[in-house]
Coordinates of C-alpha atoms in Angstrom, one line a residue:
M1 CA -7.2 -10.5 -23.5
R2 CA -9.1 -13.4 -22.0
R3 CA -5.9 -15.5 -22.1
I4 CA -4.1 -12.9 -20.0
R5 CA -7.0 -12.5 -17.6
A6 CA -7.1 -16.3 -17.2
I7 CA -3.6 -16.4 -15.9
G8 CA -4.9 -15.6 -12.4
W9 CA -2.9 -15.4 -9.2
R10 CA -1.2 -18.8 -9.6
G11 CA 0.3 -17.7 -12.8
I12 CA 1.6 -14.5 -11.2
A13 CA 3.2 -16.5 -8.4
L14 CA 5.1 -18.4 -11.1
A15 CA 5.9 -15.2 -12.9
G16 CA 7.3 -13.8 -9.7
L17 CA 9.6 -16.7 -9.4
L18 CA 10.8 -16.2 -12.9
L19 CA 12.0 -12.7 -11.9
L20 CA 14.6 -14.4 -9.7
P21 CA 16.4 -16.8 -12.0
G22 CA 19.4 -18.2 -10.3
L23 CA 19.4 -15.8 -7.4
P24 CA 21.0 -17.4 -4.4
A25 CA 20.2 -16.6 -0.8
A26 CA 21.9 -13.5 0.5
A27 CA 25.6 -14.1 1.0
E28 CA 25.3 -12.5 4.5
P29 CA 22.0 -12.8 6.3
P30 CA 20.7 -9.4 7.4
D31 CA 21.4 -8.2 11.0
R32 CA 18.7 -6.2 12.9
V33 CA 19.8 -2.8 11.5
Q34 CA 19.9 -4.0 7.9
A35 CA 16.4 -5.6 8.3
A36 CA 15.1 -2.4 9.9
L37 CA 16.4 -0.3 7.0
L38 CA 14.6 -2.7 4.6
S39 CA 11.3 -2.3 6.4
G40 CA 10.7 1.2 4.9
S41 CA 9.9 2.5 8.4
S42 CA 12.3 5.4 9.3
R43 CA 11.2 5.0 13.0
L44 CA 12.0 1.3 13.2
A45 CA 15.4 2.1 11.4
G46 CA 16.1 4.8 14.0
F47 CA 15.2 2.5 16.9
A48 CA 17.5 -0.2 15.5
L49 CA 20.4 2.2 15.1
M50 CA 19.9 3.5 18.6
R51 CA 19.8 0.0 20.2
D52 CA 22.6 -1.7 18.2
R53 CA 24.9 1.3 17.6
P54 CA 26.6 -0.1 14.5
A55 CA 29.9 1.5 13.4
G56 CA 29.3 4.6 11.3
G57 CA 25.6 4.7 12.0
A58 CA 25.5 7.9 14.1
P59 CA 25.0 10.3 11.1
L60 CA 22.1 8.3 9.8
L61 CA 20.5 8.1 13.3
A62 CA 20.9 11.9 13.6
R63 CA 19.1 12.4 10.3
L64 CA 16.3 10.1 11.2
M65 CA 15.8 11.8 14.6
H66 CA 16.0 15.2 13.0
A67 CA 13.2 14.2 10.6
E68 CA 11.0 13.3 13.6
G69 CA 11.7 16.7 15.3
M70 CA 13.6 15.0 18.1
L71 CA 16.7 17.1 17.7
S72 CA 16.7 20.9 18.5
D73 CA 18.8 23.5 16.7
G74 CA 17.7 26.4 19.0
R75 CA 15.1 27.8 16.6
D76 CA 11.6 28.5 17.9
G77 CA 8.3 28.3 16.1
P78 CA 7.6 26.3 13.0
V79 CA 10.9 25.1 11.5
L80 CA 11.1 23.6 8.0
L81 CA 12.8 20.2 8.3
W82 CA 12.4 19.0 4.7
R83 CA 10.5 19.6 1.5
G84 CA 10.6 18.1 -1.9
G85 CA 8.8 16.9 -4.9
S86 CA 9.2 14.5 -7.9
V87 CA 7.7 13.5 -11.2
R88 CA 8.0 10.0 -12.6
P89 CA 6.8 8.1 -15.6
V90 CA 4.1 5.4 -15.1
L91 CA 3.9 2.0 -16.9
R92 CA 1.5 -0.6 -15.6
W93 CA -1.1 -3.2 -16.5
D94 CA -4.6 -2.1 -15.5
D95 CA -7.4 -4.7 -15.5
N96 CA -10.1 -2.2 -15.1
I97 CA -9.2 1.1 -16.8
N98 CA -12.7 2.3 -17.2
G99 CA -14.1 1.3 -13.8
G100 CA -16.5 -1.3 -15.4
I101 CA -18.0 -4.6 -14.3
P102 CA -15.6 -7.5 -14.5
G103 CA -18.1 -10.2 -15.6
D104 CA -20.0 -10.7 -18.8
T105 CA -23.2 -12.1 -17.3
I106 CA -25.2 -12.1 -14.1
S107 CA -27.4 -14.9 -12.9
V108 CA -30.6 -13.9 -11.2
G109 CA -33.2 -16.5 -10.2
G110 CA -31.9 -19.0 -12.7
L111 CA -31.8 -16.4 -15.6
D112 CA -28.5 -15.3 -17.2
L113 CA -28.5 -11.6 -17.9
T114 CA -25.8 -10.1 -20.2
V115 CA -23.8 -7.1 -19.0
A116 CA -23.8 -4.4 -21.7
A117 CA -20.6 -4.2 -23.6
A118 CA -20.1 -0.5 -22.7
S119 CA -20.3 -1.4 -19.0
R120 CA -17.7 -4.2 -19.0
A121 CA -14.2 -3.7 -17.6
R122 CA -11.5 -2.9 -20.1
S123 CA -7.9 -3.9 -19.5
G124 CA -4.5 -3.3 -21.0
L125 CA -1.2 -1.4 -20.6
V126 CA -1.5 2.3 -19.5
L127 CA 1.1 5.0 -19.8
G128 CA 1.2 8.2 -17.9
A129 CA 2.9 10.3 -15.2
A130 CA 2.8 10.6 -11.4
A131 CA 3.8 13.6 -9.3
S132 CA 4.3 13.9 -5.5
A133 CA 5.2 16.7 -3.1
G134 CA 5.7 16.9 0.6
A135 CA 7.1 18.9 3.5
R136 CA 7.9 18.5 7.2
Y137 CA 7.8 21.2 9.9
R138 CA 8.8 21.0 13.5
L139 CA 6.1 22.7 15.5
A140 CA 7.6 22.0 18.9
P141 CA 10.2 19.6 20.4
G142 CA 9.2 16.2 19.1
R143 CA 6.1 17.5 17.3
V144 CA 6.1 17.4 13.5
L145 CA 3.6 18.5 10.9
R146 CA 3.8 16.3 7.8
L147 CA 2.1 17.4 4.5
S148 CA 2.0 15.2 1.4
A149 CA 0.2 15.2 -1.9
Q150 CA 0.2 12.8 -4.9
A151 CA -1.4 12.8 -8.4
M152 CA -1.4 10.4 -11.3
A153 CA -2.8 10.4 -14.8
V154 CA -2.6 7.5 -17.2
H155 CA -4.0 6.7 -20.7
S156 CA -4.7 3.5 -22.6
P157 CA -3.7 3.8 -26.3
R158 CA -5.6 0.6 -27.1
H159 CA -8.9 1.7 -25.7
D160 CA -8.4 5.5 -25.8
L161 CA -9.4 5.6 -22.1
S162 CA -7.9 7.8 -19.4
R163 CA -8.1 7.8 -15.6
G164 CA -6.7 10.0 -12.9
E165 CA -6.1 9.9 -9.2
A166 CA -5.1 12.5 -6.6
A167 CA -4.7 12.5 -2.8
A168 CA -3.5 14.8 0.0
E169 CA -2.9 14.2 3.7
A170 CA -1.8 16.2 6.7
C171 CA -0.5 14.6 9.9
I172 CA 0.7 15.8 13.3
A173 CA 3.1 13.4 14.9
Q174 CA 4.2 13.6 18.5
A175 CA 7.3 11.7 19.8
L176 CA 6.8 10.4 23.3
P177 CA 9.3 9.0 25.8
G178 CA 10.4 5.4 25.3
W179 CA 10.6 5.7 21.4
R180 CA 6.8 5.9 21.2
F181 CA 4.8 8.1 18.8
L182 CA 1.2 9.4 18.4
D183 CA 0.0 10.3 14.9
A184 CA -3.2 12.2 14.0
C185 CA -3.9 12.4 10.3
A186 CA -6.6 13.6 7.9
G187 CA -6.8 13.4 4.2
H188 CA -8.8 13.2 1.0
S189 CA -8.5 11.2 -2.2
L190 CA -10.4 11.1 -5.5
A191 CA -10.3 8.9 -8.6
R192 CA -11.9 9.5 -12.0
S193 CA -12.4 6.9 -14.8
D194 CA -14.8 6.5 -17.7
L195 CA -17.6 4.7 -15.8
S196 CA -16.9 5.5 -12.1
D197 CA -15.8 8.2 -9.7
A198 CA -14.7 7.7 -6.2
N199 CA -14.1 10.2 -3.4
L200 CA -12.8 9.2 0.0
S201 CA -12.0 11.3 3.1
W202 CA -10.5 10.0 6.3
A203 CA -9.3 10.9 9.8
A204 CA -7.1 8.6 11.9
L205 CA -5.4 8.4 15.3
R206 CA -2.6 5.9 15.8
G207 CA -0.2 5.1 18.6
T208 CA 3.1 3.2 17.9
G209 CA 5.5 1.7 20.4
H210 CA 8.9 0.1 19.7
F211 CA 10.3 -2.8 21.7
E212 CA 12.8 -5.6 21.6
G213 CA 11.7 -9.3 21.8
A214 CA 12.4 -12.8 20.5
G215 CA 15.8 -11.6 19.2
G216 CA 14.2 -8.9 17.0
L217 CA 13.2 -5.3 17.1
H218 CA 9.5 -4.4 16.6
A219 CA 7.1 -1.6 16.1
L220 CA 3.5 -2.2 17.2
S221 CA 0.8 0.2 16.1
L222 CA -2.9 0.4 17.1
G223 CA -5.2 2.9 15.5
L224 CA -8.7 4.1 14.9
R225 CA -9.7 5.3 11.5
Q226 CA -12.9 6.9 10.2
T227 CA -13.7 7.1 6.5
W228 CA -16.3 9.0 4.5
R229 CA -17.3 8.0 1.0
G230 CA -19.9 9.6 -1.3
D231 CA -22.8 7.7 0.2
Y232 CA -21.6 6.2 3.5
A233 CA -19.2 6.4 6.5
Q234 CA -17.3 3.6 8.1
G235 CA -15.0 3.2 11.1
F236 CA -12.0 0.8 11.3
L237 CA -9.7 -0.6 14.0
D238 CA -6.2 -1.1 12.6
L239 CA -3.4 -3.2 14.1
S240 CA 0.1 -3.6 12.6
L241 CA 3.4 -5.1 13.6
D242 CA 6.7 -4.3 11.8
S243 CA 9.7 -6.4 12.8
A244 CA 13.4 -6.4 12.0
L245 CA 14.5 -10.0 12.4
P246 CA 18.1 -11.1 12.2
R247 CA 18.9 -13.6 9.5
I248 CA 15.3 -13.2 8.2
G249 CA 14.7 -9.6 7.2
A250 CA 11.8 -7.2 7.5
L251 CA 8.5 -8.8 8.4
G252 CA 5.2 -6.8 8.3
L253 CA 1.8 -8.0 9.6
Q254 CA -1.4 -5.9 9.3
L255 CA -5.0 -6.5 10.4
S256 CA -8.0 -4.2 9.9
V257 CA -11.6 -4.7 11.1
G258 CA -14.3 -2.4 9.7
E259 CA -17.8 -1.8 11.0
S260 CA -20.8 -3.2 9.2
V261 CA -22.5 -0.9 6.7
A262 CA -25.9 -2.0 5.5
G263 CA -26.6 -1.6 1.8
H264 CA -23.0 -1.2 0.7
N265 CA -20.3 -3.6 -0.3
A266 CA -17.8 -2.4 2.4
I267 CA -14.5 -3.8 3.7
R268 CA -15.2 -5.8 6.9
Y269 CA -11.9 -7.5 7.4
R270 CA -8.4 -7.2 5.9
A271 CA -5.2 -9.1 6.8
G272 CA -1.8 -9.0 5.2
A273 CA 1.8 -10.2 5.6
S274 CA 5.0 -9.2 3.8
L275 CA 8.7 -10.2 4.0
T276 CA 11.5 -8.1 2.6
R277 CA 15.2 -9.0 2.3
R278 CA 18.0 -8.8 -0.1
L279 CA 18.7 -11.5 -2.6
A280 CA 21.9 -11.2 -4.6
G281 CA 22.1 -7.6 -3.6
R282 CA 18.6 -6.8 -4.7
R283 CA 15.7 -5.7 -2.4
V284 CA 12.9 -8.3 -2.8
S285 CA 9.5 -8.2 -1.2
L286 CA 6.9 -10.9 -1.1
G287 CA 3.4 -10.1 0.0
L288 CA 0.1 -11.9 0.7
D289 CA -3.2 -10.0 1.4
W290 CA -6.8 -11.2 2.1
Q291 CA -9.9 -9.0 2.2
R292 CA -13.5 -9.6 3.0
E293 CA -16.3 -7.3 1.7
E294 CA -20.0 -7.5 2.4
G295 CA -23.2 -5.6 3.1
S296 CA -24.9 -5.1 -0.2
A297 CA -27.3 -7.1 -2.3
V298 CA -28.0 -7.5 -6.1
F299 CA -31.6 -8.1 -7.0
G300 CA -32.2 -9.3 -3.5
S301 CA -29.2 -11.7 -3.4
P302 CA -26.6 -10.8 -0.7
R303 CA -23.2 -10.0 -2.0
R304 CA -20.1 -11.2 -0.2
D305 CA -16.6 -11.0 -1.8
A306 CA -13.3 -12.5 -0.8
L307 CA -10.2 -10.9 -2.4
H308 CA -6.8 -12.7 -2.3
T309 CA -3.6 -11.0 -3.6
L310 CA -0.2 -12.6 -3.9
G311 CA 2.7 -10.4 -5.2
V312 CA 6.4 -9.9 -5.5
E313 CA 8.4 -6.7 -5.9
V314 CA 12.0 -6.8 -7.2
E315 CA 14.5 -4.0 -7.2
L316 CA 15.9 -4.1 -10.7
S317 CA 18.3 -1.2 -10.1
P318 CA 18.7 1.5 -7.4
R319 CA 16.0 3.6 -9.3
L320 CA 13.8 0.9 -10.9
T321 CA 11.5 -1.7 -9.4
L322 CA 9.1 -4.2 -10.9
R323 CA 6.0 -5.5 -9.1
L324 CA 4.0 -8.4 -10.3
A325 CA 0.9 -9.7 -8.5
G326 CA -2.1 -11.9 -9.0
Q327 CA -5.4 -11.1 -7.5
R328 CA -8.5 -13.3 -7.3
R329 CA -12.0 -12.1 -6.3
S330 CA -14.6 -14.7 -5.4
S331 CA -18.1 -13.3 -5.0
T332 CA -21.5 -14.7 -4.2
I333 CA -22.6 -12.7 -7.3
S334 CA -20.9 -14.4 -10.2
M335 CA -20.5 -11.3 -12.4
Y336 CA -18.0 -9.9 -9.9
D337 CA -15.7 -13.0 -9.9
E338 CA -12.4 -12.1 -11.6
N339 CA -8.7 -12.9 -11.8
R340 CA -6.5 -9.9 -12.2
L341 CA -3.0 -9.3 -13.3
I342 CA -1.1 -6.5 -11.6
M343 CA 2.1 -5.2 -13.2
D344 CA 3.7 -1.9 -12.1
V345 CA 7.1 -0.5 -13.1
G346 CA 8.3 1.9 -10.4
W347 CA 10.9 4.6 -10.9
R348 CA 12.5 6.6 -8.2
P349 CA 14.0 10.0 -9.1
R350 CA 17.4 11.1 -8.0
R351 CA 17.5 13.0 -4.7

């Protein structure tokens, strides 16, 4: 176990490269529409189809506009646009199945204190299942209600430990002139493990505008988000830019700034970047994420953590993906220092 944990994010970067043996660059660099479709944003994809008008793209554009409530069929009142659900198996590596403390010791005033064995993090492969369900309703022209819910339960045969997660969210989205959108969302999530429970509620307001520039197509979003945990509340300012760049692919940039919360190790800053394109016909995503947490103290010593994540996700088949990532946490409190391995096998059901 220590050997696996010692791999760290550098080892995962190498492992990610090993997923792509002999894959050449894409035979045909993506154009703007292909890059937009790779971004995962249906709105950016619709904007690209509307601007570039590729041959045969009209039916897909109509479906995307229908999903945003931008097309009318003459019916009044709430109209069901879509609903669906799925169940999939889960196979992943979890470095903290029980919600324990990652370190074995803590240094306080020159003394090394040992963390009780029962409180230490347990890691290993977990097996389980995940389910999701959702629906979209058109409330008025260009106004859509989105409902979604997810749940997951996994078990570690090695440690005989289980954990569960569940979340639900409701959003009202309004399409505005000029391919702009306003989203108001609220939701709640919970997680249960052997040593810790977490509850989180949130409400958010976000505006998104689409534009063309520097040869690419872009979606710029600015939002305000308020979160409530069991013992504190925190506000965030969120900024993101999703771009469809010809010959490059789908580029995503995110930045979040959280307000200071005294007495709690809360997220203050978060920044991320991702690039997605096709290599040898497979969808491949590379991502880099940085996070700063601060605000609490342990035995009078201030705690500040920096979290770095480097990962790669590869489409193994139209229904199967594999994500490998390395994560390193550096803390002013040594017992929270850790290197984590993240492995997740994703499976998409047939639609």
